[in-house]
Amino acid sequence: MNKKEAKPYGITPWEVSGDLDYEKLIKDFGVAKISGELRGSIGVSNPLIKREIYFAHRDADKWLSDAKKKKRVSILTGRGPSEKMHLGHLVPFLIAKSLQEKFGCDVYIPISDDEKFFVKEGLSYEKSIEYSKDNILDLIALGFRPGKTFIFEDFVYTDIYRYAAQIAKKTTYSTARAIFGLKPENNVGWTFYPAMQAAHILFPQFHKGKHMTLVPIGIDQDPYMRLVRDVAENFGFEKPAAIHAKFIPSLYGEAKMSSSDSGLNVIFLDDDKKTVETKIKKYAFSGGKKSIEEHRRLGGDPDIDISFQYLKIFFEPDDEKLQKIYDDYKSGILLTSELKEILIKRINDFLGEHRRKKELAKKQIGKFLMKN
Ligand code: TRP
């Protein structure tokens, strides 16, 4: 059989392109696959874990074993505030929250307003700070525990610089270039930033001493883990662990949910009911057939259908219910319009709650932000 040749892909923290073959990524990045046993042992019912959105890891077993022995462990994952937040941005935070609930551990959330300022064409300093303030409210709204959750912005919590500097001194330019694919035309802010993100990842240990930290990230962020794990020993620290998520597709079905087309291809957390309805109805890539008659006869393809995928990833935690939607769609009992209605309702329920909690977050923000 003539197997279709996989297109080459490119993955750096700044760019994702080409077809994604996750088995190949595991080999290329030198990470481990999350086994069924490890998955079970993490023991959270979050769809992102049980449905294998998180597919790879580094030393997550070691983190888990310490957590179960009630040793100090922490979780850290960050946000680059380049724009308003959309559903795809929530992935690492949803899992951080589930793990905090289960293990009662500290969660650290660095906000890399500097990163996005350096890297994103046309993003002004003022605007990056504005997004940072807005995104922080979205994150608090997810329900992290006050007193156990530490949020800090690079432009505000400037204490982080002293750690970045110590890491920068241990990192040669050629190492950074090789890991991150830095280009000669990149501004020097961009070339320094890896030391900053490495400082974020070691921050829990600078803050509370040597212990295991788990970093939920998209696989594109793994180069930072390599850098951090190489320098951790210089400071007498543990090598931080990571769990890696697959990319979440955009409404159009593009491999990574990254907003383009004026945001029509993603659901923003501040999209109102009508906008959600229009985006899903018009733009969510469908695995349904062209006509109702044909759909009834041949059935749809849930595996490529974005509405089904979003239910699977975010909005239908009940395995039996999800299976029924899958079967009904595949057999043609459930029409595309009906599937989309299910998703629209779920998203709007979630976003309605989210907006309410984001309002409350404005009063709680002081309990979360770190001060110099
Ligand atoms: N660079 C990440 C992004 O663009 C955001 C980020 C900043 C981060 N610091 C981090 C992620 C530390 C994980 C760990 O999304």
Short mmCIF file of N, CA and C in Angstrom, two decimals, residues 174-294:
data_model
loop_
_atom_site.label_atom_id
_atom_site.label_comp_id
_atom_site.label_asym_id
_atom_site.label_seq_id
_atom_site.Cartn_x
_atom_site.Cartn_y
_atom_site.Cartn_z
N SER A 174 24.90 29.55 22.12
CA SER A 174 24.71 28.46 21.15
C SER A 174 23.74 27.40 21.67
N THR A 175 23.72 27.18 22.98
CA THR A 175 22.72 26.24 23.54
C THR A 175 21.32 26.79 23.29
N ALA A 176 21.14 28.06 23.61
CA ALA A 176 19.82 28.67 23.45
C ALA A 176 19.39 28.62 21.97
N ARG A 177 20.35 28.92 21.10
CA ARG A 177 20.01 28.93 19.68
C ARG A 177 19.61 27.53 19.21
N ALA A 178 20.36 26.52 19.68
CA ALA A 178 20.06 25.15 19.25
C ALA A 178 18.71 24.69 19.79
N ILE A 179 18.42 25.01 21.04
CA ILE A 179 17.15 24.52 21.62
C ILE A 179 15.96 25.27 21.04
N PHE A 180 16.11 26.57 20.84
CA PHE A 180 14.94 27.38 20.52
C PHE A 180 14.85 27.82 19.06
N GLY A 181 15.86 27.48 18.27
CA GLY A 181 15.82 27.89 16.88
C GLY A 181 15.86 29.41 16.74
N LEU A 182 16.59 30.08 17.63
CA LEU A 182 16.69 31.54 17.55
C LEU A 182 17.34 31.97 16.25
N LYS A 183 16.86 33.07 15.72
CA LYS A 183 17.39 33.54 14.43
C LYS A 183 18.15 34.85 14.61
N PRO A 184 19.13 35.10 13.73
CA PRO A 184 19.94 36.31 13.85
C PRO A 184 19.10 37.58 13.89
N GLU A 185 17.97 37.59 13.20
CA GLU A 185 17.17 38.82 13.14
C GLU A 185 16.26 39.01 14.37
N ASN A 186 16.19 38.00 15.27
CA ASN A 186 15.37 38.17 16.48
C ASN A 186 15.96 39.27 17.36
N ASN A 187 15.10 40.06 18.00
CA ASN A 187 15.62 41.08 18.92
C ASN A 187 16.26 40.41 20.14
N VAL A 188 17.12 41.12 20.85
CA VAL A 188 17.85 40.47 21.95
C VAL A 188 16.96 40.15 23.15
N GLY A 189 15.81 40.83 23.26
CA GLY A 189 14.85 40.48 24.31
C GLY A 189 14.42 39.03 24.13
N TRP A 190 14.14 38.72 22.94
CA TRP A 190 13.70 37.38 22.55
C TRP A 190 14.79 36.35 22.89
N THR A 191 16.03 36.69 22.64
CA THR A 191 17.10 35.71 22.89
C THR A 191 17.36 35.55 24.39
N PHE A 192 17.05 36.55 25.19
CA PHE A 192 17.22 36.43 26.64
C PHE A 192 16.05 35.69 27.28
N TYR A 193 14.88 35.78 26.68
CA TYR A 193 13.66 35.29 27.32
C TYR A 193 13.75 33.83 27.83
N PRO A 194 14.41 32.92 27.09
CA PRO A 194 14.49 31.55 27.63
C PRO A 194 15.02 31.48 29.07
N ALA A 195 15.94 32.36 29.42
CA ALA A 195 16.46 32.38 30.81
C ALA A 195 15.34 32.79 31.77
N MET A 196 14.47 33.65 31.30
CA MET A 196 13.35 34.11 32.13
C MET A 196 12.38 32.95 32.38
N GLN A 197 12.00 32.25 31.32
CA GLN A 197 11.04 31.15 31.51
C GLN A 197 11.68 30.03 32.34
N ALA A 198 12.98 29.84 32.16
CA ALA A 198 13.67 28.84 33.00
C ALA A 198 13.59 29.28 34.47
N ALA A 199 13.72 30.58 34.72
CA ALA A 199 13.61 31.09 36.09
C ALA A 199 12.20 30.85 36.65
N HIS A 200 11.19 31.03 35.79
CA HIS A 200 9.82 30.72 36.24
C HIS A 200 9.74 29.29 36.75
N ILE A 201 10.30 28.40 35.94
CA ILE A 201 10.10 26.97 36.21
C ILE A 201 10.87 26.54 37.47
N LEU A 202 11.98 27.20 37.74
CA LEU A 202 12.71 26.89 38.98
C LEU A 202 12.22 27.73 40.16
N PHE A 203 11.36 28.69 39.89
CA PHE A 203 10.95 29.62 40.95
C PHE A 203 10.39 28.93 42.20
N PRO A 204 9.52 27.91 42.05
CA PRO A 204 9.00 27.27 43.27
C PRO A 204 10.13 26.79 44.19
N GLN A 205 11.24 26.34 43.59
CA GLN A 205 12.36 25.85 44.42
C GLN A 205 13.18 27.02 44.98
N PHE A 206 13.31 28.11 44.22
CA PHE A 206 13.95 29.30 44.79
C PHE A 206 13.11 29.81 45.96
N HIS A 207 11.80 29.68 45.81
CA HIS A 207 10.85 30.21 46.80
C HIS A 207 10.79 29.36 48.06
N LYS A 208 10.68 28.02 47.88
CA LYS A 208 10.44 27.16 49.05
C LYS A 208 11.44 26.03 49.22
N GLY A 209 12.58 26.10 48.51
CA GLY A 209 13.60 25.06 48.66
C GLY A 209 13.35 23.89 47.71
N LYS A 210 14.34 22.97 47.72
CA LYS A 210 14.34 21.86 46.78
C LYS A 210 13.09 20.96 46.89
N HIS A 211 12.40 20.78 45.81
CA HIS A 211 11.27 19.84 45.75
C HIS A 211 10.87 19.61 44.31
N MET A 212 10.02 18.64 44.08
CA MET A 212 9.57 18.35 42.71
C MET A 212 8.46 19.32 42.30
N THR A 213 8.63 19.87 41.10
CA THR A 213 7.61 20.73 40.49
C THR A 213 7.11 20.03 39.23
N LEU A 214 5.82 20.06 39.01
CA LEU A 214 5.26 19.50 37.77
C LEU A 214 4.78 20.64 36.88
N VAL A 215 5.16 20.58 35.61
CA VAL A 215 4.84 21.66 34.69
C VAL A 215 3.93 21.15 33.56
N PRO A 216 2.62 21.40 33.65
CA PRO A 216 1.74 21.04 32.52
C PRO A 216 1.94 22.06 31.40
N ILE A 217 2.25 21.56 30.20
CA ILE A 217 2.53 22.46 29.07
C ILE A 217 2.09 21.84 27.75
N GLY A 218 1.97 22.66 26.75
CA GLY A 218 1.84 22.15 25.39
C GLY A 218 3.22 21.64 24.96
N ILE A 219 3.24 20.65 24.12
CA ILE A 219 4.52 20.03 23.75
C ILE A 219 5.49 21.05 23.13
N ASP A 220 4.98 22.13 22.56
CA ASP A 220 5.86 23.15 21.96
C ASP A 220 6.73 23.85 23.01
N GLN A 221 6.31 23.76 24.29
CA GLN A 221 7.07 24.42 25.35
C GLN A 221 8.16 23.53 25.95
N ASP A 222 8.28 22.30 25.43
CA ASP A 222 9.26 21.38 26.01
C ASP A 222 10.71 21.86 25.95
N PRO A 223 11.11 22.62 24.93
CA PRO A 223 12.51 23.09 24.91
C PRO A 223 12.92 23.79 26.22
N TYR A 224 11.98 24.49 26.86
CA TYR A 224 12.31 25.14 28.14
C TYR A 224 12.62 24.09 29.21
N MET A 225 11.91 22.96 29.15
CA MET A 225 12.15 21.91 30.14
C MET A 225 13.57 21.37 29.99
N ARG A 226 13.99 21.23 28.73
CA ARG A 226 15.36 20.72 28.51
C ARG A 226 16.38 21.67 29.09
N LEU A 227 16.18 22.95 28.85
CA LEU A 227 17.10 23.95 29.37
C LEU A 227 17.11 23.92 30.91
N VAL A 228 15.92 23.93 31.49
CA VAL A 228 15.81 23.97 32.95
C VAL A 228 16.41 22.73 33.59
N ARG A 229 16.12 21.59 33.02
CA ARG A 229 16.60 20.34 33.61
C ARG A 229 18.13 20.27 33.55
N ASP A 230 18.70 20.91 32.52
CA ASP A 230 20.16 20.94 32.44
C ASP A 230 20.79 21.84 33.50
N VAL A 231 20.11 22.92 33.86
CA VAL A 231 20.74 23.84 34.82
C VAL A 231 20.33 23.60 36.28
N ALA A 232 19.25 22.82 36.48
CA ALA A 232 18.69 22.68 37.84
C ALA A 232 19.75 22.26 38.87
N GLU A 233 20.62 21.35 38.46
CA GLU A 233 21.61 20.82 39.42
C GLU A 233 22.60 21.88 39.89
N ASN A 234 22.87 22.85 39.03
CA ASN A 234 23.76 23.95 39.44
C ASN A 234 23.29 24.67 40.69
N PHE A 235 21.99 24.61 40.91
CA PHE A 235 21.41 25.31 42.06
C PHE A 235 21.06 24.35 43.19
N GLY A 236 21.43 23.08 43.00
CA GLY A 236 21.08 22.07 44.00
C GLY A 236 19.60 21.73 44.03
N PHE A 237 18.94 21.89 42.87
CA PHE A 237 17.50 21.66 42.79
C PHE A 237 17.17 20.33 42.11
N GLU A 238 15.93 19.89 42.29
CA GLU A 238 15.39 18.76 41.53
C GLU A 238 15.17 19.19 40.08
N LYS A 239 15.28 18.24 39.17
CA LYS A 239 14.90 18.53 37.79
C LYS A 239 13.37 18.57 37.73
N PRO A 240 12.78 19.67 37.32
CA PRO A 240 11.31 19.72 37.28
C PRO A 240 10.72 18.69 36.29
N ALA A 241 9.54 18.20 36.63
CA ALA A 241 8.83 17.23 35.79
C ALA A 241 7.86 17.97 34.88
N ALA A 242 7.41 17.29 33.83
CA ALA A 242 6.44 17.92 32.93
C ALA A 242 5.41 16.91 32.45
N ILE A 243 4.21 17.39 32.16
CA ILE A 243 3.27 16.59 31.35
C ILE A 243 2.91 17.45 30.14
N HIS A 244 2.87 16.79 29.00
CA HIS A 244 2.73 17.50 27.73
C HIS A 244 1.38 17.22 27.07
N ALA A 245 0.73 18.31 26.65
CA ALA A 245 -0.57 18.17 26.00
C ALA A 245 -0.43 18.24 24.48
N LYS A 246 -1.33 17.55 23.84
CA LYS A 246 -1.47 17.71 22.39
C LYS A 246 -2.05 19.09 22.11
N PHE A 247 -1.95 19.51 20.88
CA PHE A 247 -2.58 20.78 20.52
C PHE A 247 -4.08 20.60 20.39
N ILE A 248 -4.81 21.65 20.74
CA ILE A 248 -6.27 21.62 20.63
C ILE A 248 -6.62 22.31 19.30
N PRO A 249 -7.40 21.65 18.45
CA PRO A 249 -7.67 22.25 17.14
C PRO A 249 -8.55 23.50 17.21
N SER A 250 -8.39 24.37 16.23
CA SER A 250 -9.24 25.55 16.14
C SER A 250 -10.61 25.14 15.61
N LEU A 251 -11.55 26.05 15.61
CA LEU A 251 -12.88 25.74 15.07
C LEU A 251 -12.80 25.29 13.62
N TYR A 252 -11.88 25.90 12.88
CA TYR A 252 -11.74 25.54 11.46
C TYR A 252 -11.13 24.15 11.28
N GLY A 253 -10.57 23.61 12.38
CA GLY A 253 -9.91 22.31 12.27
C GLY A 253 -8.40 22.42 12.08
N GLU A 254 -7.85 23.63 12.20
CA GLU A 254 -6.38 23.76 12.14
C GLU A 254 -5.79 23.06 13.36
N ALA A 255 -4.55 22.57 13.22
CA ALA A 255 -3.96 21.73 14.27
C ALA A 255 -3.86 22.44 15.61
N LYS A 256 -3.54 23.72 15.61
CA LYS A 256 -3.38 24.43 16.88
C LYS A 256 -4.37 25.58 16.98
N MET A 257 -5.08 25.64 18.12
CA MET A 257 -6.04 26.72 18.31
C MET A 257 -5.26 28.00 18.58
N SER A 258 -5.06 28.75 17.51
CA SER A 258 -4.31 29.98 17.63
C SER A 258 -5.13 30.98 16.84
N SER A 259 -5.50 32.09 17.48
CA SER A 259 -6.51 32.93 16.84
C SER A 259 -5.98 33.60 15.59
N SER A 260 -6.81 33.59 14.56
CA SER A 260 -6.50 34.31 13.32
C SER A 260 -7.85 34.67 12.74
N ASP A 261 -7.87 35.33 11.60
CA ASP A 261 -9.14 35.62 10.96
C ASP A 261 -10.06 36.42 11.91
N SER A 262 -9.52 37.41 12.57
CA SER A 262 -10.24 38.23 13.56
C SER A 262 -10.88 37.40 14.67
N GLY A 263 -10.28 36.26 14.96
CA GLY A 263 -10.79 35.45 16.08
C GLY A 263 -12.00 34.61 15.74
N LEU A 264 -12.36 34.52 14.46
CA LEU A 264 -13.54 33.70 14.10
C LEU A 264 -13.26 32.22 14.27
N ASN A 265 -11.99 31.84 14.32
CA ASN A 265 -11.64 30.41 14.40
C ASN A 265 -11.46 29.91 15.83
N VAL A 266 -11.74 30.76 16.83
CA VAL A 266 -11.61 30.34 18.23
C VAL A 266 -12.79 30.87 19.04
N ILE A 267 -13.00 30.29 20.23
CA ILE A 267 -14.00 30.82 21.16
C ILE A 267 -13.27 31.55 22.27
N PHE A 268 -13.44 32.87 22.32
CA PHE A 268 -12.84 33.65 23.40
C PHE A 268 -13.69 33.52 24.65
N LEU A 269 -13.03 33.68 25.81
CA LEU A 269 -13.77 33.55 27.07
C LEU A 269 -14.79 34.66 27.25
N ASP A 270 -14.64 35.77 26.50
CA ASP A 270 -15.64 36.83 26.64
C ASP A 270 -16.62 36.88 25.46
N ASP A 271 -16.64 35.83 24.65
CA ASP A 271 -17.65 35.78 23.59
C ASP A 271 -19.04 35.68 24.20
N ASP A 272 -19.98 36.50 23.71
CA ASP A 272 -21.34 36.41 24.26
C ASP A 272 -22.10 35.27 23.59
N LYS A 273 -23.31 35.02 24.10
CA LYS A 273 -24.08 33.85 23.66
C LYS A 273 -24.25 33.78 22.15
N LYS A 274 -24.61 34.96 21.60
CA LYS A 274 -24.90 35.01 20.18
C LYS A 274 -23.63 34.73 19.36
N THR A 275 -22.51 35.29 19.81
CA THR A 275 -21.25 35.08 19.10
C THR A 275 -20.86 33.60 19.11
N VAL A 276 -21.03 32.97 20.27
CA VAL A 276 -20.71 31.53 20.36
C VAL A 276 -21.58 30.76 19.38
N GLU A 277 -22.85 31.08 19.38
CA GLU A 277 -23.78 30.37 18.50
C GLU A 277 -23.37 30.53 17.03
N THR A 278 -23.09 31.77 16.65
CA THR A 278 -22.71 32.02 15.26
C THR A 278 -21.40 31.31 14.90
N LYS A 279 -20.42 31.43 15.79
CA LYS A 279 -19.12 30.81 15.47
C LYS A 279 -19.25 29.30 15.30
N ILE A 280 -19.97 28.66 16.23
CA ILE A 280 -20.09 27.20 16.14
C ILE A 280 -20.89 26.82 14.89
N LYS A 281 -22.03 27.49 14.69
CA LYS A 281 -22.88 27.11 13.55
C LYS A 281 -22.17 27.33 12.23
N LYS A 282 -21.49 28.47 12.12
CA LYS A 282 -20.89 28.81 10.82
C LYS A 282 -19.53 28.19 10.59
N TYR A 283 -18.72 28.14 11.67
CA TYR A 283 -17.30 27.84 11.44
C TYR A 283 -16.80 26.52 12.02
N ALA A 284 -17.53 25.89 12.95
CA ALA A 284 -16.98 24.65 13.53
C ALA A 284 -16.96 23.58 12.44
N PHE A 285 -15.78 23.11 12.14
CA PHE A 285 -15.60 22.12 11.08
C PHE A 285 -16.44 20.88 11.40
N SER A 286 -17.19 20.44 10.40
CA SER A 286 -18.14 19.37 10.65
C SER A 286 -17.73 18.06 9.99
N GLY A 287 -17.98 16.96 10.71
CA GLY A 287 -17.76 15.64 10.13
C GLY A 287 -19.07 15.07 9.60
N GLY A 288 -20.07 15.95 9.44
CA GLY A 288 -21.38 15.50 8.96
C GLY A 288 -21.44 15.43 7.44
N LYS A 289 -22.50 14.84 6.94
CA LYS A 289 -22.64 14.72 5.49
C LYS A 289 -23.33 15.97 4.91
N LYS A 290 -23.25 16.08 3.59
CA LYS A 290 -23.73 17.29 2.89
C LYS A 290 -25.24 17.51 3.05
N SER A 291 -26.00 16.42 3.00
CA SER A 291 -27.45 16.59 3.16
C SER A 291 -27.95 15.73 4.32
N ILE A 292 -29.12 16.11 4.84
CA ILE A 292 -29.68 15.34 5.96
C ILE A 292 -29.94 13.90 5.52
N GLU A 293 -30.42 13.76 4.31
CA GLU A 293 -30.74 12.42 3.80
C GLU A 293 -29.48 11.54 3.80
N GLU A 294 -28.39 12.12 3.29
CA GLU A 294 -27.13 11.37 3.21
C GLU A 294 -26.57 11.07 4.61
#
